[in-house]
mmCIF file with all atom_site columns, C-alpha atoms in Angstrom:
data_model
loop_
_atom_site.group_PDB
_atom_site.id
_atom_site.type_symbol
_atom_site.label_atom_id
_atom_site.label_alt_id
_atom_site.label_comp_id
_atom_site.label_asym_id
_atom_site.label_entity_id
_atom_site.label_seq_id
_atom_site.pdbx_PDB_ins_code
_atom_site.Cartn_x
_atom_site.Cartn_y
_atom_site.Cartn_z
_atom_site.occupancy
_atom_site.B_iso_or_equiv
_atom_site.pdbx_formal_charge
_atom_site.auth_seq_id
_atom_site.auth_comp_id
_atom_site.auth_asym_id
_atom_site.auth_atom_id
_atom_site.pdbx_PDB_model_num
ATOM 1   C CA . MET A 1 1   ? 18.357  -28.678 -11.226 1.00 0.00 ? 1   MET A CA 1
ATOM 2   C CA . SER A 1 2   ? 22.115  -28.211 -11.102 1.00 0.00 ? 2   SER A CA 1
ATOM 3   C CA . ASP A 1 3   ? 21.992  -24.909 -12.984 1.00 0.00 ? 3   ASP A CA 1
ATOM 4   C CA . PRO A 1 4   ? 22.566  -22.050 -10.469 1.00 0.00 ? 4   PRO A CA 1
ATOM 5   C CA . GLN A 1 5   ? 20.538  -19.697 -12.687 1.00 0.00 ? 5   GLN A CA 1
ATOM 6   C CA . ARG A 1 6   ? 17.365  -21.770 -12.198 1.00 0.00 ? 6   ARG A CA 1
ATOM 7   C CA . ARG A 1 7   ? 15.539  -22.369 -8.947  1.00 0.00 ? 7   ARG A CA 1
ATOM 8   C CA . ARG A 1 8   ? 12.150  -23.414 -7.697  1.00 0.00 ? 8   ARG A CA 1
ATOM 9   C CA . VAL A 1 9   ? 10.035  -20.613 -6.298  1.00 0.00 ? 9   VAL A CA 1
ATOM 10  C CA . ARG A 1 10  ? 6.577   -20.370 -4.802  1.00 0.00 ? 10  ARG A CA 1
ATOM 11  C CA . VAL A 1 11  ? 4.217   -18.005 -6.600  1.00 0.00 ? 11  VAL A CA 1
ATOM 12  C CA . ARG A 1 12  ? 0.979   -16.776 -5.100  1.00 0.00 ? 12  ARG A CA 1
ATOM 13  C CA . ARG A 1 13  ? -1.303  -13.790 -5.245  1.00 0.00 ? 13  ARG A CA 1
ATOM 14  C CA . SER A 1 14  ? -1.822  -12.122 -1.916  1.00 0.00 ? 14  SER A CA 1
ATOM 15  C CA . PRO A 1 15  ? -4.163  -9.271  -1.016  1.00 0.00 ? 15  PRO A CA 1
ATOM 16  C CA . LYS A 1 16  ? -2.789  -5.894  0.010   1.00 0.00 ? 16  LYS A CA 1
ATOM 17  C CA . ILE A 1 17  ? -3.974  -5.684  3.587   1.00 0.00 ? 17  ILE A CA 1
ATOM 18  C CA . GLY A 1 18  ? -3.540  -1.904  3.807   1.00 0.00 ? 18  GLY A CA 1
ATOM 19  C CA . VAL A 1 19  ? -5.970  -1.392  0.954   1.00 0.00 ? 19  VAL A CA 1
ATOM 20  C CA . PHE A 1 20  ? -8.491  -3.666  2.661   1.00 0.00 ? 20  PHE A CA 1
ATOM 21  C CA . LEU A 1 21  ? -8.140  -1.732  5.925   1.00 0.00 ? 21  LEU A CA 1
ATOM 22  C CA . LEU A 1 22  ? -8.612  1.608   4.196   1.00 0.00 ? 22  LEU A CA 1
ATOM 23  C CA . LEU A 1 23  ? -11.637 0.452   2.218   1.00 0.00 ? 23  LEU A CA 1
ATOM 24  C CA . GLY A 1 24  ? -13.147 -1.075  5.358   1.00 0.00 ? 24  GLY A CA 1
ATOM 25  C CA . ALA A 1 25  ? -12.739 2.183   7.259   1.00 0.00 ? 25  ALA A CA 1
ATOM 26  C CA . VAL A 1 26  ? -14.327 4.137   4.412   1.00 0.00 ? 26  VAL A CA 1
ATOM 27  C CA . ALA A 1 27  ? -17.185 1.627   4.245   1.00 0.00 ? 27  ALA A CA 1
ATOM 28  C CA . GLY A 1 28  ? -17.730 1.970   8.002   1.00 0.00 ? 28  GLY A CA 1
ATOM 29  C CA . ALA A 1 29  ? -17.867 5.751   7.710   1.00 0.00 ? 29  ALA A CA 1
ATOM 30  C CA . LEU A 1 30  ? -20.333 5.506   4.823   1.00 0.00 ? 30  LEU A CA 1
ATOM 31  C CA . VAL A 1 31  ? -22.543 3.161   6.852   1.00 0.00 ? 31  VAL A CA 1
ATOM 32  C CA . ALA A 1 32  ? -22.495 5.726   9.661   1.00 0.00 ? 32  ALA A CA 1
ATOM 33  C CA . ILE A 1 33  ? -23.528 8.553   7.332   1.00 0.00 ? 33  ILE A CA 1
ATOM 34  C CA . VAL A 1 34  ? -26.330 6.474   5.828   1.00 0.00 ? 34  VAL A CA 1
ATOM 35  C CA . ALA A 1 35  ? -27.518 5.381   9.280   1.00 0.00 ? 35  ALA A CA 1
ATOM 36  C CA . VAL A 1 36  ? -27.690 8.982   10.484  1.00 0.00 ? 36  VAL A CA 1
ATOM 37  C CA . ASN A 1 37  ? -29.614 10.108  7.417   1.00 0.00 ? 37  ASN A CA 1
ATOM 38  C CA . VAL A 1 38  ? -32.092 7.203   7.506   1.00 0.00 ? 38  VAL A CA 1
ATOM 39  C CA . THR A 1 39  ? -33.012 7.492   11.177  1.00 0.00 ? 39  THR A CA 1
ATOM 40  C CA . PRO A 1 40  ? -35.155 10.370  12.450  1.00 0.00 ? 40  PRO A CA 1
ATOM 41  C CA . PRO A 1 41  ? -33.067 13.325  13.652  1.00 0.00 ? 41  PRO A CA 1
ATOM 42  C CA . ASP A 1 42  ? -32.560 14.013  17.345  1.00 0.00 ? 42  ASP A CA 1
ATOM 43  C CA . PRO A 1 43  ? -33.384 17.632  18.192  1.00 0.00 ? 43  PRO A CA 1
ATOM 44  C CA . THR A 1 44  ? -30.857 17.736  21.056  1.00 0.00 ? 44  THR A CA 1
ATOM 45  C CA . THR A 1 45  ? -27.746 17.039  18.938  1.00 0.00 ? 45  THR A CA 1
ATOM 46  C CA . PRO A 1 46  ? -26.713 18.332  15.523  1.00 0.00 ? 46  PRO A CA 1
ATOM 47  C CA . THR A 1 47  ? -26.817 15.819  12.690  1.00 0.00 ? 47  THR A CA 1
ATOM 48  C CA . ILE A 1 48  ? -23.181 16.411  11.729  1.00 0.00 ? 48  ILE A CA 1
ATOM 49  C CA . GLN A 1 49  ? -22.061 15.713  15.292  1.00 0.00 ? 49  GLN A CA 1
ATOM 50  C CA . THR A 1 50  ? -24.017 12.471  15.381  1.00 0.00 ? 50  THR A CA 1
ATOM 51  C CA . ALA A 1 51  ? -22.603 11.440  12.004  1.00 0.00 ? 51  ALA A CA 1
ATOM 52  C CA . ALA A 1 52  ? -19.033 12.217  13.056  1.00 0.00 ? 52  ALA A CA 1
ATOM 53  C CA . PHE A 1 53  ? -19.377 10.322  16.318  1.00 0.00 ? 53  PHE A CA 1
ATOM 54  C CA . LEU A 1 54  ? -20.925 7.308   14.634  1.00 0.00 ? 54  LEU A CA 1
ATOM 55  C CA . ALA A 1 55  ? -18.286 7.398   11.876  1.00 0.00 ? 55  ALA A CA 1
ATOM 56  C CA . ALA A 1 56  ? -15.549 7.475   14.520  1.00 0.00 ? 56  ALA A CA 1
ATOM 57  C CA . LEU A 1 57  ? -17.065 4.325   16.001  1.00 0.00 ? 57  LEU A CA 1
ATOM 58  C CA . LEU A 1 58  ? -17.871 2.439   12.804  1.00 0.00 ? 58  LEU A CA 1
ATOM 59  C CA . ALA A 1 59  ? -14.733 3.193   10.739  1.00 0.00 ? 59  ALA A CA 1
ATOM 60  C CA . PRO A 1 60  ? -12.472 1.050   12.969  1.00 0.00 ? 60  PRO A CA 1
ATOM 61  C CA . VAL A 1 61  ? -15.108 -1.679  13.025  1.00 0.00 ? 61  VAL A CA 1
ATOM 62  C CA . GLY A 1 62  ? -15.213 -1.670  9.222   1.00 0.00 ? 62  GLY A CA 1
ATOM 63  C CA . ALA A 1 63  ? -11.408 -1.757  9.065   1.00 0.00 ? 63  ALA A CA 1
ATOM 64  C CA . LEU A 1 64  ? -11.350 -4.684  11.483  1.00 0.00 ? 64  LEU A CA 1
ATOM 65  C CA . ILE A 1 65  ? -13.876 -6.669  9.449   1.00 0.00 ? 65  ILE A CA 1
ATOM 66  C CA . ALA A 1 66  ? -12.091 -5.901  6.173   1.00 0.00 ? 66  ALA A CA 1
ATOM 67  C CA . GLY A 1 67  ? -8.754  -6.870  7.740   1.00 0.00 ? 67  GLY A CA 1
ATOM 68  C CA . ALA A 1 68  ? -10.221 -10.214 8.767   1.00 0.00 ? 68  ALA A CA 1
ATOM 69  C CA . VAL A 1 69  ? -11.470 -10.742 5.214   1.00 0.00 ? 69  VAL A CA 1
ATOM 70  C CA . ALA A 1 70  ? -8.002  -9.918  3.881   1.00 0.00 ? 70  ALA A CA 1
ATOM 71  C CA . LEU A 1 71  ? -6.395  -12.445 6.240   1.00 0.00 ? 71  LEU A CA 1
ATOM 72  C CA . VAL A 1 72  ? -8.850  -15.151 5.148   1.00 0.00 ? 72  VAL A CA 1
ATOM 73  C CA . LEU A 1 73  ? -8.084  -14.382 1.493   1.00 0.00 ? 73  LEU A CA 1
ATOM 74  C CA . ASP A 1 74  ? -4.368  -14.491 2.292   1.00 0.00 ? 74  ASP A CA 1
ATOM 75  C CA . ARG A 1 75  ? -4.707  -17.968 3.791   1.00 0.00 ? 75  ARG A CA 1
ATOM 76  C CA . ILE A 1 76  ? -6.662  -19.119 0.758   1.00 0.00 ? 76  ILE A CA 1
ATOM 77  C CA . SER A 1 77  ? -3.968  -17.762 -1.554  1.00 0.00 ? 77  SER A CA 1
ATOM 78  C CA . GLU A 1 78  ? -1.314  -19.703 0.395   1.00 0.00 ? 78  GLU A CA 1
ATOM 79  C CA . ARG A 1 79  ? -3.167  -22.917 -0.332  1.00 0.00 ? 79  ARG A CA 1
ATOM 80  C CA . ARG A 1 80  ? -3.434  -22.090 -4.028  1.00 0.00 ? 80  ARG A CA 1
ATOM 81  C CA . ALA A 1 81  ? 0.243   -21.210 -4.362  1.00 0.00 ? 81  ALA A CA 1
ATOM 82  C CA . LYS A 1 82  ? 2.122   -22.910 -7.159  1.00 0.00 ? 82  LYS A CA 1
ATOM 83  C CA . ILE A 1 83  ? 5.743   -23.954 -7.278  1.00 0.00 ? 83  ILE A CA 1
ATOM 84  C CA . VAL A 1 84  ? 7.364   -23.010 -10.553 1.00 0.00 ? 84  VAL A CA 1
ATOM 85  C CA . GLU A 1 85  ? 10.851  -22.951 -12.009 1.00 0.00 ? 85  GLU A CA 1
ATOM 86  C CA . ALA A 1 86  ? 12.336  -19.492 -12.310 1.00 0.00 ? 86  ALA A CA 1
ATOM 87  C CA . GLU A 1 87  ? 15.405  -18.454 -14.216 1.00 0.00 ? 87  GLU A CA 1
ATOM 88  C CA . ARG A 1 88  ? 17.651  -15.668 -13.027 1.00 0.00 ? 88  ARG A CA 1
ATOM 89  C CA . VAL A 1 89  ? 18.202  -13.096 -15.729 1.00 0.00 ? 89  VAL A CA 1
ATOM 90  C CA . PRO A 1 90  ? 21.244  -10.870 -15.339 1.00 0.00 ? 90  PRO A CA 1
ATOM 91  C CA . PRO A 1 91  ? 20.407  -7.168  -15.253 1.00 0.00 ? 91  PRO A CA 1
ATOM 92  C CA . THR A 1 92  ? 20.732  -5.367  -18.539 1.00 0.00 ? 92  THR A CA 1
ATOM 93  C CA . PHE A 1 93  ? 21.302  -1.723  -17.883 1.00 0.00 ? 93  PHE A CA 1
ATOM 94  C CA . ARG A 1 94  ? 23.621  0.900   -19.201 1.00 0.00 ? 94  ARG A CA 1
ATOM 95  C CA . PRO A 1 95  ? 25.775  2.771   -16.750 1.00 0.00 ? 95  PRO A CA 1
ATOM 96  C CA . ALA A 1 96  ? 24.743  6.371   -16.311 1.00 0.00 ? 96  ALA A CA 1
ATOM 97  C CA . ALA A 1 97  ? 26.681  9.037   -18.153 1.00 0.00 ? 97  ALA A CA 1
ATOM 98  C CA . PRO A 1 98  ? 29.352  10.650  -16.001 1.00 0.00 ? 98  PRO A CA 1
ATOM 99  C CA . VAL A 1 99  ? 28.122  13.758  -14.247 1.00 0.00 ? 99  VAL A CA 1
ATOM 100 C CA . PRO A 1 100 ? 30.206  16.830  -15.066 1.00 0.00 ? 100 PRO A CA 1
ATOM 101 C CA . ASP A 1 101 ? 31.948  18.501  -12.179 1.00 0.00 ? 101 ASP A CA 1
ATOM 102 C CA . ASP A 1 102 ? 29.636  21.442  -11.555 1.00 0.00 ? 102 ASP A CA 1
ATOM 103 C CA . ALA A 1 103 ? 31.734  22.795  -8.713  1.00 0.00 ? 103 ALA A CA 1
ATOM 104 C CA . ALA A 1 104 ? 34.313  24.252  -11.114 1.00 0.00 ? 104 ALA A CA 1
ATOM 105 C CA . ALA A 1 105 ? 31.676  25.690  -13.454 1.00 0.00 ? 105 ALA A CA 1
ATOM 106 C CA . ALA A 1 106 ? 29.455  27.222  -10.760 1.00 0.00 ? 106 ALA A CA 1
ATOM 107 C CA . PRO A 1 107 ? 30.091  30.853  -9.822  1.00 0.00 ? 107 PRO A CA 1
ATOM 108 C CA . ALA A 1 108 ? 31.431  31.560  -6.373  1.00 0.00 ? 108 ALA A CA 1
ATOM 109 C CA . PRO A 1 109 ? 28.759  32.437  -3.835  1.00 0.00 ? 109 PRO A CA 1
ATOM 110 C CA . THR A 1 110 ? 28.459  36.121  -3.075  1.00 0.00 ? 110 THR A CA 1
ATOM 111 C CA . THR A 1 111 ? 27.938  37.649  0.320   1.00 0.00 ? 111 THR A CA 1
ATOM 112 C CA . GLY A 1 112 ? 26.573  41.034  1.230   1.00 0.00 ? 112 GLY A CA 1
ATOM 113 C CA . ASP A 1 113 ? 30.117  42.447  1.414   1.00 0.00 ? 113 ASP A CA 1
ATOM 114 C CA . ASP A 1 114 ? 30.957  41.286  -2.119  1.00 0.00 ? 114 ASP A CA 1
ATOM 115 C CA . ALA A 1 115 ? 27.890  42.990  -3.557  1.00 0.00 ? 115 ALA A CA 1
ATOM 116 C CA . ALA A 1 116 ? 28.895  46.365  -2.085  1.00 0.00 ? 116 ALA A CA 1
ATOM 117 C CA . GLN A 1 117 ? 32.307  46.402  -3.858  1.00 0.00 ? 117 GLN A CA 1
#
């Protein structure tokens, strides 16, 4: 492996933890809405208030559980990681066309005094 263009790299698939947290929070809110609609209503509090309060409590719980699942999946993906040979490919891009100098072509800004003349 004396070629500087080739090197050994570790490749693994890892979960996006932010997506797991968001989906867990949404799942917690949905569980709250279902729980409020399944249980008999309380005449002293409005249903929407009960649902909002329960969603505010269960959304972080759902995010916490989903985050734990994501961390477990991340650890599993570390164990399944593979070491492969990668080759560096030089970038192939064309330089951008030169930008014309718009300052000379743009009209001079006018002020209120210039418009009166």
